[in-house]
Short mmCIF file of C-alpha atoms in Angstrom, two decimals:
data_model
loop_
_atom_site.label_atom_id
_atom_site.label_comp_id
_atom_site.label_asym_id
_atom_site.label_seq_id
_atom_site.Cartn_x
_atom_site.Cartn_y
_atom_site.Cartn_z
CA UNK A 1 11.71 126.67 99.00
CA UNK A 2 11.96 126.52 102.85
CA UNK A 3 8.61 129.17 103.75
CA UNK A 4 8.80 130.38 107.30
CA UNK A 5 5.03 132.07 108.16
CA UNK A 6 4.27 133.20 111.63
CA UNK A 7 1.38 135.60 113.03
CA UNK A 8 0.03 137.12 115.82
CA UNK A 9 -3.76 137.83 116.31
CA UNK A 10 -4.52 140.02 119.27
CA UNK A 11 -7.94 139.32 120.53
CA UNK A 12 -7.82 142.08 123.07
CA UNK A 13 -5.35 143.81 125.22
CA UNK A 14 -4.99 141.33 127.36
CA UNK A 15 -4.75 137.99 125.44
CA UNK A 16 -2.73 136.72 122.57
CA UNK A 17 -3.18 133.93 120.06
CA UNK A 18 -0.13 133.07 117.93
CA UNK A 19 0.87 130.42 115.41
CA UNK A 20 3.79 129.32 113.22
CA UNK A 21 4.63 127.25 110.50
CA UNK A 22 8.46 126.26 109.29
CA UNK A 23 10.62 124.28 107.09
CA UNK A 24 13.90 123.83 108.22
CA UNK A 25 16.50 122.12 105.86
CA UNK A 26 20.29 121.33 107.03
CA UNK A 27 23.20 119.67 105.09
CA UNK A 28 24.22 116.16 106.03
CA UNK A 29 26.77 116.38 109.17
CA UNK A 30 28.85 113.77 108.21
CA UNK A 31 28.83 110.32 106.21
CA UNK A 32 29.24 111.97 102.50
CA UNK A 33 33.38 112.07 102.06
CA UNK A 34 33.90 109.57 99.22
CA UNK A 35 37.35 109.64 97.09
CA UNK A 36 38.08 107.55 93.89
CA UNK A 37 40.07 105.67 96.19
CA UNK A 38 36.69 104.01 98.25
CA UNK A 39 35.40 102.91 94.65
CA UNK A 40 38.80 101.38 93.41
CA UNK A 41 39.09 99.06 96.94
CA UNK A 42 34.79 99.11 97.36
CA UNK A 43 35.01 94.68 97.58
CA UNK A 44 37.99 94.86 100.18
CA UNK A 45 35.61 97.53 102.24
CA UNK A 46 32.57 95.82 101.55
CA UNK A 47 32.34 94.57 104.60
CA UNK A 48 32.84 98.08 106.48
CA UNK A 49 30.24 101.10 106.64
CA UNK A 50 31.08 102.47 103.40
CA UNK A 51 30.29 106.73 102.80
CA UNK A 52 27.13 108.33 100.64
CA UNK A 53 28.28 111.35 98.78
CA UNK A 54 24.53 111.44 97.33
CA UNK A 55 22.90 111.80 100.72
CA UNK A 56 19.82 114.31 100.44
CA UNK A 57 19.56 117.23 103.29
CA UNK A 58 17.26 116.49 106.21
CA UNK A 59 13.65 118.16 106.22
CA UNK A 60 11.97 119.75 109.50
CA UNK A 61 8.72 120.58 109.35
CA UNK A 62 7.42 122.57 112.37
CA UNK A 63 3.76 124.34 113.61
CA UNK A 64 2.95 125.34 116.70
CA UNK A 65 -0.48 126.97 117.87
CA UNK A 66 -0.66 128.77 121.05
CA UNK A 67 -2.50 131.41 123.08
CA UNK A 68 -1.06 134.05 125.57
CA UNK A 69 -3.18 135.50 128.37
CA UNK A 70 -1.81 138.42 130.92
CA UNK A 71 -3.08 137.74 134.11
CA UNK A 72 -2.48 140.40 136.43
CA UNK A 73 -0.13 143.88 135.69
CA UNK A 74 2.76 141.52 136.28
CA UNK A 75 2.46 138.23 135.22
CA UNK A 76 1.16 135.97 131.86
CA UNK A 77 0.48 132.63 130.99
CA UNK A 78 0.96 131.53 127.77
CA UNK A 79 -0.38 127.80 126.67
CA UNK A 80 1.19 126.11 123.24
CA UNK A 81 0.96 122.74 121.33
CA UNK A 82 3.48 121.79 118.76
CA UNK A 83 3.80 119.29 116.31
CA UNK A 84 6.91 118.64 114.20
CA UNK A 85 7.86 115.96 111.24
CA UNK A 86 11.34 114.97 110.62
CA UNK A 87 12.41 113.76 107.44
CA UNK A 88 15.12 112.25 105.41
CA UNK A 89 17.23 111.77 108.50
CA UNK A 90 20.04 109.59 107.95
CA UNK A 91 20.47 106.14 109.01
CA UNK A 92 22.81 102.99 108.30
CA UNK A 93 21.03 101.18 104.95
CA UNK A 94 22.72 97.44 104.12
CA UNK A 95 22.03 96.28 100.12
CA UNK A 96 21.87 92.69 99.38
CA UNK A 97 22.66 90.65 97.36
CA UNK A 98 24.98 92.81 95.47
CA UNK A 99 27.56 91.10 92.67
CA UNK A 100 30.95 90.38 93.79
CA UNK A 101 30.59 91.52 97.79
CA UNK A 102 27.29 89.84 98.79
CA UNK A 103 26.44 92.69 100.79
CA UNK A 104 27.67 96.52 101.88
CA UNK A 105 26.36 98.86 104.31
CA UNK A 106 25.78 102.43 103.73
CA UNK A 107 24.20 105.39 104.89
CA UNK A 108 20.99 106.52 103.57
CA UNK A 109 17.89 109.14 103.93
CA UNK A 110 15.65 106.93 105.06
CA UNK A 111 14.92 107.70 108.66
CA UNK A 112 11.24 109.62 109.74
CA UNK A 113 10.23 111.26 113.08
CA UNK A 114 8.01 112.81 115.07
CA UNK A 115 7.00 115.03 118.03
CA UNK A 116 4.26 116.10 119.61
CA UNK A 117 4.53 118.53 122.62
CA UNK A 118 2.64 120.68 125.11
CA UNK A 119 4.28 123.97 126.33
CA UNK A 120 2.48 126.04 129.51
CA UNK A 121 4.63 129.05 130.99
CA UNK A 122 4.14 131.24 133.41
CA UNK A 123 5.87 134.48 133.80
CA UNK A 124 5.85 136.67 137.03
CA UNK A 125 8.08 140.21 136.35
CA UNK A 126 9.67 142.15 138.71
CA UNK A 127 7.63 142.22 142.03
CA UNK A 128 9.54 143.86 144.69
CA UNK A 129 12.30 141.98 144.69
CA UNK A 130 10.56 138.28 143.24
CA UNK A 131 10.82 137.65 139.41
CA UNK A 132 10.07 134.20 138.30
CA UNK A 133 9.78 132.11 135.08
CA UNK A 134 8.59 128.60 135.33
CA UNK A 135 7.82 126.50 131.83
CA UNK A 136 6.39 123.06 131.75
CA UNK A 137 6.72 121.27 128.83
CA UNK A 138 5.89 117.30 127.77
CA UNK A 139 6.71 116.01 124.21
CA UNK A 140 6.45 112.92 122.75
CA UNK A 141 9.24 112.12 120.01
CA UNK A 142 8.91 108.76 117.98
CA UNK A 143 10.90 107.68 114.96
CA UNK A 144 13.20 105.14 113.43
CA UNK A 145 16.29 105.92 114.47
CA UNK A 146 17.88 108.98 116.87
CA UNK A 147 21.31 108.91 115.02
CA UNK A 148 23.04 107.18 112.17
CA UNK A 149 23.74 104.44 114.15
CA UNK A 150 21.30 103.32 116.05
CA UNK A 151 19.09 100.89 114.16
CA UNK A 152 22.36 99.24 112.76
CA UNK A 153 22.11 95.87 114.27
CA UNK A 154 18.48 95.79 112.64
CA UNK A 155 19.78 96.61 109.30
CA UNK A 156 21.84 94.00 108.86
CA UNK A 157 18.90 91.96 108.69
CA UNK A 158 17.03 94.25 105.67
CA UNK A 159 15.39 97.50 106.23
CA UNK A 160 13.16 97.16 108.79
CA UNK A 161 11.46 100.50 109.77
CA UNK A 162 9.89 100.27 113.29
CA UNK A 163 8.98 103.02 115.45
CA UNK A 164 10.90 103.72 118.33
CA UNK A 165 10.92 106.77 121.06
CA UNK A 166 13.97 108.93 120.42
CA UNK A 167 16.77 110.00 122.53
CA UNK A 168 14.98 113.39 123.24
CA UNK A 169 11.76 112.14 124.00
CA UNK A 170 10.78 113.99 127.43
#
């Protein structure tokens, strides 16, 4: 069940307030190809990053609350804060000890992340011959991993989860 609710309360011609809630879900990208053939040589591949056919989809959870004023007959502002969870990302997972290899390396659903944002836009239509658009936004994006790969030199020590700012953080 992935619920997508959004309204709009006018609170008089002039001004705006708006909110949203979403879940987003999307099929792992990559990482799940496995063929008979990776479980009949699995201890002469131990050693390399071996595919998760059972890898869950990733989760996105989104709201946003925000509030849209017009200012003049041609031109708004509109003010918005966001907050949105990431789950079951997927990230490089090592399993020790295991019989026979020691230790293997796989992916797994086992990254989280977060961001928080601010969103303030200002919107000028047509004026003679002067339209403008400008948008600030600042967001704050912490989690354990941006991609696949990039807590993979900690996981070969166990699976350590430590927060990090992501690759998008702005």
């Amino acid at each position: 069940i992935m619920p997508r609710l959004a309204f709009s309360f006018p609170i008089s011609e002039d001004a705006n307030f708006f909110a949203h809630y979403d879940i987003l879900v999307q099929r792992p990208a990559s990482n799940t190809l496995a063929t008979p053939l990776n479980y009949f040589y699995f201890i002469d591949g131990a050693s390399n990053l071996i595919n998760n056919p059972n890898l869950r989809p990733e989760r996105t959870i989104d709201y946003e609350v925000g509030f849209q004023q017009k200012l003049s007959q041609t031109s708004a502002l509109k003010i918005s804060a966001y907050y949105k969870e990431m789950r079951d990302m997927i990230q490089s997972r090592t399993f020790f000890p295991v019989p026979f290899v020691n230790q293997y390396t796989t992916y797994d659903n086992q990254d989280f992340g977060t961001v928080k944002g601010f969103s303030l836009q200002y919107d000028l239509r047509r004026t003679g011959n002067l339209s403008l658009q400008t948008n600030y936004t600042i967001q704050f994006a912490d989690g354990t991993g941006s991609n696949s790969d990039s807590q993979r030199g900690i996981s070969n020590r166990g699976n350590l989860r430590n927060l990090f700012p992501l690759d998008f953080d702005e």
